[in-house]
mmCIF file with all atom_site columns, C-alpha atoms in Angstrom:
data_model
loop_
_atom_site.group_PDB
_atom_site.id
_atom_site.type_symbol
_atom_site.label_atom_id
_atom_site.label_alt_id
_atom_site.label_comp_id
_atom_site.label_asym_id
_atom_site.label_entity_id
_atom_site.label_seq_id
_atom_site.pdbx_PDB_ins_code
_atom_site.Cartn_x
_atom_site.Cartn_y
_atom_site.Cartn_z
_atom_site.occupancy
_atom_site.B_iso_or_equiv
_atom_site.pdbx_formal_charge
_atom_site.auth_seq_id
_atom_site.auth_comp_id
_atom_site.auth_asym_id
_atom_site.auth_atom_id
_atom_site.pdbx_PDB_model_num
ATOM 1   C CA . MET A 1 1   ? -1.875  83.242  16.027 1.00 48.00 ? 1   MET A CA 1
ATOM 2   C CA . ALA A 1 2   ? -3.495  79.805  16.186 1.00 47.00 ? 2   ALA A CA 1
ATOM 3   C CA . GLY A 1 3   ? -2.810  77.436  19.047 1.00 47.00 ? 3   GLY A CA 1
ATOM 4   C CA . THR A 1 4   ? -1.546  79.968  21.637 1.00 47.00 ? 4   THR A CA 1
ATOM 5   C CA . GLY A 1 5   ? -4.725  79.874  23.708 1.00 48.00 ? 5   GLY A CA 1
ATOM 6   C CA . PHE A 1 6   ? -4.220  83.565  24.606 1.00 45.00 ? 6   PHE A CA 1
ATOM 7   C CA . PRO A 1 7   ? -6.255  86.555  23.334 1.00 48.00 ? 7   PRO A CA 1
ATOM 8   C CA . MET A 1 8   ? -4.730  88.426  20.414 1.00 48.00 ? 8   MET A CA 1
ATOM 9   C CA . ARG A 1 9   ? -5.747  91.237  18.097 1.00 48.00 ? 9   ARG A CA 1
ATOM 10  C CA . CYS A 1 10  ? -4.216  92.495  14.877 1.00 47.00 ? 10  CYS A CA 1
ATOM 11  C CA . VAL A 1 11  ? -3.494  96.203  14.501 1.00 46.00 ? 11  VAL A CA 1
ATOM 12  C CA . GLU A 1 12  ? -2.087  98.109  11.552 1.00 46.00 ? 12  GLU A CA 1
ATOM 13  C CA . SER A 1 13  ? 1.643   98.827  11.692 1.00 45.00 ? 13  SER A CA 1
ATOM 14  C CA . ASN A 1 14  ? 3.108   102.306 11.115 1.00 47.00 ? 14  ASN A CA 1
ATOM 15  C CA . GLN A 1 15  ? 5.341   100.827 8.377  1.00 47.00 ? 15  GLN A CA 1
ATOM 16  C CA . SER A 1 16  ? 2.491   99.340  6.352  1.00 43.00 ? 16  SER A CA 1
ATOM 17  C CA . HIS A 1 17  ? 2.975   102.011 3.603  1.00 44.00 ? 17  HIS A CA 1
ATOM 18  C CA . MET A 1 18  ? 6.341   100.522 2.687  1.00 45.00 ? 18  MET A CA 1
ATOM 19  C CA . SER A 1 19  ? 4.824   97.258  1.402  1.00 44.00 ? 19  SER A CA 1
ATOM 20  C CA . ARG A 1 20  ? 2.166   96.440  -1.159 1.00 47.00 ? 20  ARG A CA 1
ATOM 21  C CA . THR A 1 21  ? 0.629   94.019  1.315  1.00 46.00 ? 21  THR A CA 1
ATOM 22  C CA . PRO A 1 22  ? -0.691  95.777  4.413  1.00 48.00 ? 22  PRO A CA 1
ATOM 23  C CA . GLN A 1 23  ? 1.167   94.584  7.456  1.00 49.00 ? 23  GLN A CA 1
ATOM 24  C CA . THR A 1 24  ? -0.517  94.128  10.800 1.00 48.00 ? 24  THR A CA 1
ATOM 25  C CA . THR A 1 25  ? 0.819   92.963  14.102 1.00 50.00 ? 25  THR A CA 1
ATOM 26  C CA . ALA A 1 26  ? -0.845  90.425  16.386 1.00 49.00 ? 26  ALA A CA 1
ATOM 27  C CA . THR A 1 27  ? -0.594  91.786  19.897 1.00 49.00 ? 27  THR A CA 1
ATOM 28  C CA . LEU A 1 28  ? -0.432  88.992  22.524 1.00 48.00 ? 28  LEU A CA 1
ATOM 29  C CA . PHE A 1 29  ? -2.129  89.786  25.826 1.00 46.00 ? 29  PHE A CA 1
ATOM 30  C CA . ILE A 1 30  ? -1.494  87.731  28.961 1.00 44.00 ? 30  ILE A CA 1
ATOM 31  C CA . CYS A 1 31  ? -3.309  88.735  32.164 1.00 49.00 ? 31  CYS A CA 1
ATOM 32  C CA . GLY A 1 32  ? -4.135  92.104  30.622 1.00 48.00 ? 32  GLY A CA 1
ATOM 33  C CA . GLN A 1 33  ? -0.495  92.983  29.752 1.00 50.00 ? 33  GLN A CA 1
ATOM 34  C CA . VAL A 1 34  ? 1.155   93.269  26.345 1.00 49.00 ? 34  VAL A CA 1
ATOM 35  C CA . HIS A 1 35  ? 3.841   90.567  25.975 1.00 49.00 ? 35  HIS A CA 1
ATOM 36  C CA . ALA A 1 36  ? 4.627   90.459  22.264 1.00 50.00 ? 36  ALA A CA 1
ATOM 37  C CA . SER A 1 37  ? 3.761   92.006  18.935 1.00 50.00 ? 37  SER A CA 1
ATOM 38  C CA . ILE A 1 38  ? 3.854   89.338  16.233 1.00 48.00 ? 38  ILE A CA 1
ATOM 39  C CA . PRO A 1 39  ? 3.634   90.483  12.600 1.00 51.00 ? 39  PRO A CA 1
ATOM 40  C CA . CYS A 1 40  ? 0.828   88.973  10.598 1.00 48.00 ? 40  CYS A CA 1
ATOM 41  C CA . PHE A 1 41  ? 0.057   89.556  6.923  1.00 46.00 ? 41  PHE A CA 1
ATOM 42  C CA . THR A 1 42  ? -3.387  89.543  5.323  1.00 46.00 ? 42  THR A CA 1
ATOM 43  C CA . SER A 1 43  ? -4.633  90.061  1.800  1.00 45.00 ? 43  SER A CA 1
ATOM 44  C CA . ILE A 1 44  ? -6.136  93.427  0.969  1.00 48.00 ? 44  ILE A CA 1
ATOM 45  C CA . GLY A 1 45  ? -9.755  93.671  2.098  1.00 49.00 ? 45  GLY A CA 1
ATOM 46  C CA . ARG A 1 46  ? -9.718  90.334  4.034  1.00 52.00 ? 46  ARG A CA 1
ATOM 47  C CA . ARG A 1 47  ? -9.555  89.627  7.755  1.00 55.00 ? 47  ARG A CA 1
ATOM 48  C CA . ALA A 1 48  ? -7.315  87.114  9.487  1.00 54.00 ? 48  ALA A CA 1
ATOM 49  C CA . PRO A 1 49  ? -8.614  83.481  9.409  1.00 58.00 ? 49  PRO A CA 1
ATOM 50  C CA . ASN A 1 50  ? -11.205 82.613  12.081 1.00 58.00 ? 50  ASN A CA 1
ATOM 51  C CA . TYR A 1 51  ? -9.534  79.583  13.669 1.00 61.00 ? 51  TYR A CA 1
ATOM 52  C CA . SER A 1 52  ? -12.163 79.385  16.429 1.00 67.00 ? 52  SER A CA 1
ATOM 53  C CA . PHE A 1 53  ? -14.883 78.766  13.815 1.00 65.00 ? 53  PHE A CA 1
ATOM 54  C CA . LYS A 1 54  ? -12.737 76.092  12.132 1.00 63.00 ? 54  LYS A CA 1
ATOM 55  C CA . ARG A 1 55  ? -12.237 74.295  15.439 1.00 70.00 ? 55  ARG A CA 1
ATOM 56  C CA . THR A 1 56  ? -16.013 74.390  16.061 1.00 72.00 ? 56  THR A CA 1
ATOM 57  C CA . VAL A 1 57  ? -16.712 72.852  12.637 1.00 65.00 ? 57  VAL A CA 1
ATOM 58  C CA . GLN A 1 58  ? -14.112 70.158  13.221 1.00 70.00 ? 58  GLN A CA 1
ATOM 59  C CA . SER A 1 59  ? -15.631 69.361  16.630 1.00 72.00 ? 59  SER A CA 1
ATOM 60  C CA . LEU A 1 60  ? -19.071 68.977  15.034 1.00 70.00 ? 60  LEU A CA 1
ATOM 61  C CA . ARG A 1 61  ? -17.618 66.636  12.400 1.00 71.00 ? 61  ARG A CA 1
ATOM 62  C CA . ASP A 1 62  ? -15.966 64.489  15.066 1.00 71.00 ? 62  ASP A CA 1
ATOM 63  C CA . TRP A 1 63  ? -19.201 64.373  17.079 1.00 65.00 ? 63  TRP A CA 1
ATOM 64  C CA . SER A 1 64  ? -21.241 63.312  14.019 1.00 68.00 ? 64  SER A CA 1
ATOM 65  C CA . CYS A 1 65  ? -18.763 60.527  13.274 1.00 69.00 ? 65  CYS A CA 1
ATOM 66  C CA . ARG A 1 66  ? -19.005 59.210  16.829 1.00 71.00 ? 66  ARG A CA 1
ATOM 67  C CA . LEU A 1 67  ? -22.815 59.388  16.680 1.00 64.00 ? 67  LEU A CA 1
ATOM 68  C CA . THR A 1 68  ? -22.855 57.423  13.409 1.00 67.00 ? 68  THR A CA 1
ATOM 69  C CA . GLN A 1 69  ? -20.653 54.739  14.931 1.00 68.00 ? 69  GLN A CA 1
ATOM 70  C CA . ALA A 1 70  ? -22.877 54.510  18.031 1.00 65.00 ? 70  ALA A CA 1
ATOM 71  C CA . LEU A 1 71  ? -26.041 54.158  15.923 1.00 62.00 ? 71  LEU A CA 1
ATOM 72  C CA . GLY A 1 72  ? -24.384 51.451  13.857 1.00 69.00 ? 72  GLY A CA 1
ATOM 73  C CA . ALA A 1 73  ? -23.556 49.471  16.996 1.00 66.00 ? 73  ALA A CA 1
ATOM 74  C CA . MET A 1 74  ? -27.130 49.903  18.257 1.00 66.00 ? 74  MET A CA 1
ATOM 75  C CA . GLN A 1 75  ? -28.563 48.562  15.000 1.00 66.00 ? 75  GLN A CA 1
ATOM 76  C CA . LYS A 1 76  ? -26.413 45.455  15.360 1.00 62.00 ? 76  LYS A CA 1
ATOM 77  C CA . ARG A 1 77  ? -27.673 44.883  18.921 1.00 66.00 ? 77  ARG A CA 1
ATOM 78  C CA . LEU A 1 78  ? -31.310 45.282  17.831 1.00 67.00 ? 78  LEU A CA 1
ATOM 79  C CA . ALA A 1 79  ? -30.780 42.830  14.985 1.00 61.00 ? 79  ALA A CA 1
ATOM 80  C CA . LEU A 1 80  ? -29.310 40.259  17.392 1.00 62.00 ? 80  LEU A CA 1
ATOM 81  C CA . LEU A 1 81  ? -32.218 40.776  19.815 1.00 67.00 ? 81  LEU A CA 1
ATOM 82  C CA . PHE A 1 82  ? -34.776 40.271  17.033 1.00 59.00 ? 82  PHE A CA 1
ATOM 83  C CA . PHE A 1 83  ? -32.994 37.132  15.857 1.00 53.00 ? 83  PHE A CA 1
ATOM 84  C CA . GLY A 1 84  ? -32.967 35.750  19.414 1.00 58.00 ? 84  GLY A CA 1
ATOM 85  C CA . LEU A 1 85  ? -36.703 36.372  19.862 1.00 61.00 ? 85  LEU A CA 1
ATOM 86  C CA . LEU A 1 86  ? -37.337 34.679  16.520 1.00 51.00 ? 86  LEU A CA 1
ATOM 87  C CA . LEU A 1 87  ? -35.423 31.594  17.660 1.00 49.00 ? 87  LEU A CA 1
ATOM 88  C CA . ILE A 1 88  ? -37.409 31.462  20.916 1.00 48.00 ? 88  ILE A CA 1
ATOM 89  C CA . GLY A 1 89  ? -40.678 31.602  18.955 1.00 46.00 ? 89  GLY A CA 1
ATOM 90  C CA . CYS A 1 90  ? -39.561 28.836  16.642 1.00 42.00 ? 90  CYS A CA 1
ATOM 91  C CA . ALA A 1 91  ? -38.501 26.696  19.587 1.00 39.00 ? 91  ALA A CA 1
ATOM 92  C CA . SER A 1 92  ? -41.999 26.795  21.145 1.00 39.00 ? 92  SER A CA 1
ATOM 93  C CA . PRO A 1 93  ? -43.933 23.602  20.391 1.00 39.00 ? 93  PRO A CA 1
ATOM 94  C CA . PRO A 1 94  ? -46.913 24.140  18.067 1.00 40.00 ? 94  PRO A CA 1
ATOM 95  C CA . THR A 1 95  ? -49.137 22.095  20.389 1.00 36.00 ? 95  THR A CA 1
ATOM 96  C CA . ALA A 1 96  ? -48.592 24.413  23.370 1.00 35.00 ? 96  ALA A CA 1
ATOM 97  C CA . LYS A 1 97  ? -52.004 25.250  24.838 1.00 37.00 ? 97  LYS A CA 1
ATOM 98  C CA . HIS A 1 98  ? -53.015 28.886  24.991 1.00 38.00 ? 98  HIS A CA 1
ATOM 99  C CA . VAL A 1 99  ? -53.605 30.075  28.555 1.00 40.00 ? 99  VAL A CA 1
ATOM 100 C CA . SER A 1 100 ? -57.163 31.334  28.516 1.00 44.00 ? 100 SER A CA 1
ATOM 101 C CA . PRO A 1 101 ? -58.808 33.859  30.836 1.00 48.00 ? 101 PRO A CA 1
ATOM 102 C CA . MET A 1 102 ? -61.390 31.188  31.730 1.00 48.00 ? 102 MET A CA 1
ATOM 103 C CA . SER A 1 103 ? -59.171 29.996  34.581 1.00 53.00 ? 103 SER A CA 1
ATOM 104 C CA . ALA A 1 104 ? -59.562 33.426  36.218 1.00 77.00 ? 104 ALA A CA 1
ATOM 105 C CA . TYR A 1 105 ? -63.311 33.703  35.541 1.00 85.00 ? 105 TYR A CA 1
ATOM 106 C CA . GLU A 1 106 ? -66.014 31.856  37.457 1.00 89.00 ? 106 GLU A CA 1
ATOM 107 C CA . LEU A 1 107 ? -69.679 31.864  36.518 1.00 92.00 ? 107 LEU A CA 1
ATOM 108 C CA . PRO A 1 108 ? -71.938 33.544  39.086 1.00 92.00 ? 108 PRO A CA 1
ATOM 109 C CA . VAL A 1 109 ? -74.111 31.259  41.182 1.00 90.00 ? 109 VAL A CA 1
ATOM 110 C CA . GLY A 1 110 ? -77.223 30.218  39.250 1.00 90.00 ? 110 GLY A CA 1
ATOM 111 C CA . ALA A 1 111 ? -75.929 31.796  36.011 1.00 96.00 ? 111 ALA A CA 1
ATOM 112 C CA . ILE A 1 112 ? -77.070 30.851  32.531 1.00 97.00 ? 112 ILE A CA 1
ATOM 113 C CA . VAL A 1 113 ? -75.181 31.486  29.308 1.00 97.00 ? 113 VAL A CA 1
ATOM 114 C CA . LEU A 1 114 ? -77.135 32.307  26.153 1.00 98.00 ? 114 LEU A CA 1
ATOM 115 C CA . ARG A 1 115 ? -76.088 32.991  22.613 1.00 97.00 ? 115 ARG A CA 1
ATOM 116 C CA . VAL A 1 116 ? -78.326 35.816  21.437 1.00 98.00 ? 116 VAL A CA 1
ATOM 117 C CA . GLU A 1 117 ? -79.020 38.399  18.772 1.00 98.00 ? 117 GLU A CA 1
ATOM 118 C CA . VAL A 1 118 ? -79.768 41.753  20.338 1.00 98.00 ? 118 VAL A CA 1
ATOM 119 C CA . LEU A 1 119 ? -82.993 43.268  18.993 1.00 98.00 ? 119 LEU A CA 1
ATOM 120 C CA . ASP A 1 120 ? -83.273 46.406  21.084 1.00 97.00 ? 120 ASP A CA 1
ATOM 121 C CA . VAL A 1 121 ? -81.065 48.435  23.461 1.00 97.00 ? 121 VAL A CA 1
ATOM 122 C CA . GLU A 1 122 ? -82.319 51.210  25.730 1.00 96.00 ? 122 GLU A CA 1
ATOM 123 C CA . PHE A 1 123 ? -80.262 53.674  27.762 1.00 95.00 ? 123 PHE A CA 1
ATOM 124 C CA . THR A 1 124 ? -81.831 54.043  31.230 1.00 93.00 ? 124 THR A CA 1
ATOM 125 C CA . ASP A 1 125 ? -79.794 56.948  32.696 1.00 89.00 ? 125 ASP A CA 1
ATOM 126 C CA . LEU A 1 126 ? -79.521 54.845  35.870 1.00 91.00 ? 126 LEU A CA 1
ATOM 127 C CA . PHE A 1 127 ? -76.205 54.064  37.522 1.00 88.00 ? 127 PHE A CA 1
ATOM 128 C CA . PRO A 1 128 ? -74.938 52.492  40.753 1.00 85.00 ? 128 PRO A CA 1
ATOM 129 C CA . GLY A 1 129 ? -74.668 54.758  43.767 1.00 76.00 ? 129 GLY A CA 1
ATOM 130 C CA . CYS A 1 130 ? -71.377 56.427  44.609 1.00 71.00 ? 130 CYS A CA 1
ATOM 131 C CA . GLY A 1 131 ? -71.611 55.798  48.329 1.00 66.00 ? 131 GLY A CA 1
ATOM 132 C CA . THR A 1 132 ? -70.034 58.579  50.371 1.00 69.00 ? 132 THR A CA 1
ATOM 133 C CA . VAL A 1 133 ? -68.047 60.072  47.466 1.00 70.00 ? 133 VAL A CA 1
ATOM 134 C CA . PRO A 1 134 ? -69.037 63.758  47.088 1.00 73.00 ? 134 PRO A CA 1
ATOM 135 C CA . ASP A 1 135 ? -69.772 65.216  43.636 1.00 75.00 ? 135 ASP A CA 1
ATOM 136 C CA . CYS A 1 136 ? -69.598 61.781  42.052 1.00 77.00 ? 136 CYS A CA 1
ATOM 137 C CA . MET A 1 137 ? -69.517 61.678  38.243 1.00 83.00 ? 137 MET A CA 1
ATOM 138 C CA . PRO A 1 138 ? -70.944 58.365  36.909 1.00 84.00 ? 138 PRO A CA 1
ATOM 139 C CA . PHE A 1 139 ? -69.008 56.579  34.201 1.00 86.00 ? 139 PHE A CA 1
ATOM 140 C CA . HIS A 1 140 ? -71.130 53.436  33.681 1.00 90.00 ? 140 HIS A CA 1
ATOM 141 C CA . PHE A 1 141 ? -74.890 53.228  33.231 1.00 94.00 ? 141 PHE A CA 1
ATOM 142 C CA . TRP A 1 142 ? -77.488 50.457  33.132 1.00 96.00 ? 142 TRP A CA 1
ATOM 143 C CA . PHE A 1 143 ? -78.605 49.572  29.603 1.00 97.00 ? 143 PHE A CA 1
ATOM 144 C CA . ARG A 1 144 ? -81.773 47.535  29.071 1.00 97.00 ? 144 ARG A CA 1
ATOM 145 C CA . TYR A 1 145 ? -81.612 44.774  26.413 1.00 98.00 ? 145 TYR A CA 1
ATOM 146 C CA . ARG A 1 146 ? -84.122 42.678  24.532 1.00 98.00 ? 146 ARG A CA 1
ATOM 147 C CA . ALA A 1 147 ? -82.622 39.818  22.535 1.00 98.00 ? 147 ALA A CA 1
ATOM 148 C CA . ARG A 1 148 ? -83.563 36.740  20.544 1.00 98.00 ? 148 ARG A CA 1
ATOM 149 C CA . VAL A 1 149 ? -82.173 33.498  21.963 1.00 98.00 ? 149 VAL A CA 1
ATOM 150 C CA . LYS A 1 150 ? -80.187 31.556  19.383 1.00 97.00 ? 150 LYS A CA 1
ATOM 151 C CA . GLU A 1 151 ? -78.651 28.908  21.637 1.00 97.00 ? 151 GLU A CA 1
ATOM 152 C CA . VAL A 1 152 ? -78.634 27.873  25.300 1.00 97.00 ? 152 VAL A CA 1
ATOM 153 C CA . VAL A 1 153 ? -74.991 27.302  26.155 1.00 96.00 ? 153 VAL A CA 1
ATOM 154 C CA . VAL A 1 154 ? -75.139 26.812  29.947 1.00 95.00 ? 154 VAL A CA 1
ATOM 155 C CA . GLY A 1 155 ? -78.243 26.252  32.103 1.00 95.00 ? 155 GLY A CA 1
ATOM 156 C CA . GLU A 1 156 ? -81.876 26.117  31.031 1.00 95.00 ? 156 GLU A CA 1
ATOM 157 C CA . TRP A 1 157 ? -84.007 28.626  29.113 1.00 97.00 ? 157 TRP A CA 1
ATOM 158 C CA . ALA A 1 158 ? -87.233 28.016  27.205 1.00 96.00 ? 158 ALA A CA 1
ATOM 159 C CA . SER A 1 159 ? -88.419 31.444  25.981 1.00 97.00 ? 159 SER A CA 1
ATOM 160 C CA . PRO A 1 160 ? -87.474 32.601  22.445 1.00 97.00 ? 160 PRO A CA 1
ATOM 161 C CA . GLU A 1 161 ? -86.512 36.028  23.820 1.00 98.00 ? 161 GLU A CA 1
ATOM 162 C CA . VAL A 1 162 ? -84.769 37.352  26.906 1.00 98.00 ? 162 VAL A CA 1
ATOM 163 C CA . LYS A 1 163 ? -84.626 40.731  28.637 1.00 98.00 ? 163 LYS A CA 1
ATOM 164 C CA . PHE A 1 164 ? -81.706 41.771  30.786 1.00 98.00 ? 164 PHE A CA 1
ATOM 165 C CA . THR A 1 165 ? -79.670 44.772  31.872 1.00 97.00 ? 165 THR A CA 1
ATOM 166 C CA . TYR A 1 166 ? -75.962 45.402  31.547 1.00 97.00 ? 166 TYR A CA 1
ATOM 167 C CA . LEU A 1 167 ? -73.749 47.996  33.234 1.00 96.00 ? 167 LEU A CA 1
ATOM 168 C CA . GLN A 1 168 ? -71.599 49.663  30.556 1.00 95.00 ? 168 GLN A CA 1
ATOM 169 C CA . HIS A 1 169 ? -70.122 52.954  29.407 1.00 91.00 ? 169 HIS A CA 1
ATOM 170 C CA . ALA A 1 170 ? -71.600 53.224  25.902 1.00 92.00 ? 170 ALA A CA 1
ATOM 171 C CA . GLU A 1 171 ? -73.707 51.240  23.459 1.00 93.00 ? 171 GLU A CA 1
ATOM 172 C CA . TYR A 1 172 ? -72.060 48.481  21.408 1.00 95.00 ? 172 TYR A CA 1
ATOM 173 C CA . ILE A 1 173 ? -72.028 48.563  17.621 1.00 95.00 ? 173 ILE A CA 1
ATOM 174 C CA . ARG A 1 174 ? -74.204 46.169  15.633 1.00 95.00 ? 174 ARG A CA 1
ATOM 175 C CA . SER A 1 175 ? -71.226 44.016  14.656 1.00 96.00 ? 175 SER A CA 1
ATOM 176 C CA . VAL A 1 176 ? -70.873 43.074  18.340 1.00 96.00 ? 176 VAL A CA 1
ATOM 177 C CA . THR A 1 177 ? -74.512 42.514  19.322 1.00 96.00 ? 177 THR A CA 1
ATOM 178 C CA . LYS A 1 178 ? -75.814 40.706  16.240 1.00 96.00 ? 178 LYS A CA 1
ATOM 179 C CA . ASP A 1 179 ? -74.200 37.499  17.526 1.00 97.00 ? 179 ASP A CA 1
ATOM 180 C CA . CYS A 1 180 ? -73.009 37.578  21.126 1.00 98.00 ? 180 CYS A CA 1
ATOM 181 C CA . TYR A 1 181 ? -72.965 35.567  24.335 1.00 98.00 ? 181 TYR A CA 1
ATOM 182 C CA . VAL A 1 182 ? -74.349 36.808  27.648 1.00 98.00 ? 182 VAL A CA 1
ATOM 183 C CA . VAL A 1 183 ? -73.694 35.416  31.126 1.00 97.00 ? 183 VAL A CA 1
ATOM 184 C CA . LEU A 1 184 ? -76.879 36.133  33.084 1.00 98.00 ? 184 LEU A CA 1
ATOM 185 C CA . TYR A 1 185 ? -77.746 35.905  36.788 1.00 97.00 ? 185 TYR A CA 1
ATOM 186 C CA . PRO A 1 186 ? -80.846 36.977  38.789 1.00 96.00 ? 186 PRO A CA 1
ATOM 187 C CA . ALA A 1 187 ? -81.156 40.712  39.447 1.00 96.00 ? 187 ALA A CA 1
ATOM 188 C CA . SER A 1 188 ? -81.442 42.152  42.934 1.00 94.00 ? 188 SER A CA 1
ATOM 189 C CA . PRO A 1 189 ? -84.807 43.545  44.103 1.00 95.00 ? 189 PRO A CA 1
ATOM 190 C CA . GLU A 1 190 ? -83.451 47.111  43.730 1.00 93.00 ? 190 GLU A CA 1
ATOM 191 C CA . ILE A 1 191 ? -82.436 46.570  40.094 1.00 94.00 ? 191 ILE A CA 1
ATOM 192 C CA . ARG A 1 192 ? -85.724 44.817  39.364 1.00 95.00 ? 192 ARG A CA 1
ATOM 193 C CA . SER A 1 193 ? -87.698 47.792  40.653 1.00 95.00 ? 193 SER A CA 1
ATOM 194 C CA . LYS A 1 194 ? -85.569 50.523  39.043 1.00 93.00 ? 194 LYS A CA 1
ATOM 195 C CA . VAL A 1 195 ? -84.583 48.975  35.717 1.00 95.00 ? 195 VAL A CA 1
ATOM 196 C CA . GLY A 1 196 ? -87.605 46.728  35.292 1.00 95.00 ? 196 GLY A CA 1
ATOM 197 C CA . VAL A 1 197 ? -85.879 43.454  34.302 1.00 97.00 ? 197 VAL A CA 1
ATOM 198 C CA . GLY A 1 198 ? -85.176 40.259  36.206 1.00 96.00 ? 198 GLY A CA 1
ATOM 199 C CA . LEU A 1 199 ? -81.728 39.386  34.840 1.00 98.00 ? 199 LEU A CA 1
ATOM 200 C CA . VAL A 1 200 ? -78.334 41.080  34.904 1.00 97.00 ? 200 VAL A CA 1
ATOM 201 C CA . ALA A 1 201 ? -75.558 40.360  32.421 1.00 97.00 ? 201 ALA A CA 1
ATOM 202 C CA . ASP A 1 202 ? -72.277 39.673  34.185 1.00 96.00 ? 202 ASP A CA 1
ATOM 203 C CA . ARG A 1 203 ? -70.427 39.455  30.859 1.00 96.00 ? 203 ARG A CA 1
ATOM 204 C CA . LEU A 1 204 ? -71.295 40.252  27.255 1.00 97.00 ? 204 LEU A CA 1
ATOM 205 C CA . LEU A 1 205 ? -68.930 38.401  24.917 1.00 96.00 ? 205 LEU A CA 1
ATOM 206 C CA . SER A 1 206 ? -68.533 38.559  21.174 1.00 96.00 ? 206 SER A CA 1
ATOM 207 C CA . ARG A 1 207 ? -66.228 36.955  18.625 1.00 95.00 ? 207 ARG A CA 1
ATOM 208 C CA . PHE A 1 208 ? -65.838 40.452  17.256 1.00 96.00 ? 208 PHE A CA 1
ATOM 209 C CA . PHE A 1 209 ? -63.325 40.898  20.093 1.00 95.00 ? 209 PHE A CA 1
ATOM 210 C CA . GLU A 1 210 ? -60.312 38.634  19.766 1.00 94.00 ? 210 GLU A CA 1
ATOM 211 C CA . GLY A 1 211 ? -59.861 38.512  23.536 1.00 92.00 ? 211 GLY A CA 1
ATOM 212 C CA . ASP A 1 212 ? -63.352 36.973  23.990 1.00 94.00 ? 212 ASP A CA 1
ATOM 213 C CA . ARG A 1 213 ? -62.961 34.067  21.566 1.00 94.00 ? 213 ARG A CA 1
ATOM 214 C CA . VAL A 1 214 ? -61.121 31.639  23.843 1.00 93.00 ? 214 VAL A CA 1
ATOM 215 C CA . LEU A 1 215 ? -63.602 32.158  26.676 1.00 94.00 ? 215 LEU A CA 1
ATOM 216 C CA . ILE A 1 216 ? -66.542 31.653  24.306 1.00 94.00 ? 216 ILE A CA 1
ATOM 217 C CA . ASP A 1 217 ? -65.038 28.388  23.078 1.00 93.00 ? 217 ASP A CA 1
ATOM 218 C CA . GLU A 1 218 ? -64.518 27.119  26.614 1.00 91.00 ? 218 GLU A CA 1
ATOM 219 C CA . LEU A 1 219 ? -68.071 28.049  27.626 1.00 92.00 ? 219 LEU A CA 1
ATOM 220 C CA . GLN A 1 220 ? -69.426 26.106  24.656 1.00 89.00 ? 220 GLN A CA 1
ATOM 221 C CA . GLU A 1 221 ? -67.229 23.138  25.502 1.00 88.00 ? 221 GLU A CA 1
ATOM 222 C CA . GLY A 1 222 ? -68.365 23.256  29.119 1.00 79.00 ? 222 GLY A CA 1
ATOM 223 C CA . THR A 1 223 ? -64.829 23.575  30.507 1.00 60.00 ? 223 THR A CA 1
#
């Protein structure tokens, strides 16, 4: 019997032979004791309706409706947020100056800046020492470069070619090195003896990388 909240089971009655429709009784149990026998009728070959399953289905339907409503409200909030960000972008003046990383970067003492085309790159298998770190695994190595000088941006340089070394993880692709800018400073005696070049690249910049373009422009402008 639906809605009682107490366990029941239907059993066949002794008088079921007197009717065409088999009669069963729903026995109501409370705290393990029989309190009532309620007649219930079922069609031949069918069991009593499973009201517990129906309640489960209805609960799932209610939950899905609430979820749909919540998602709809979230979509409205996201739309309002996007519209607000769009208004902020439109309100920004078009002449606002882009904050460049140049303000946080200072050229090394005695540095020169050259625009070059890299002709040759050599992996040296040399890397800075790890100090007192045991079982150190190197991540960056010294690469030896030979490049053709296309333009002197900062400082003075007279030779048509330049050799330098740069500490990096892996070799750049040709799209980067065919037209790049290097910030060079004098190498230490140790690097000179081990790597065999007199200049070290503090930065290697290329317009291939969007993040380098502002700094390249400011170096060329002398700012």
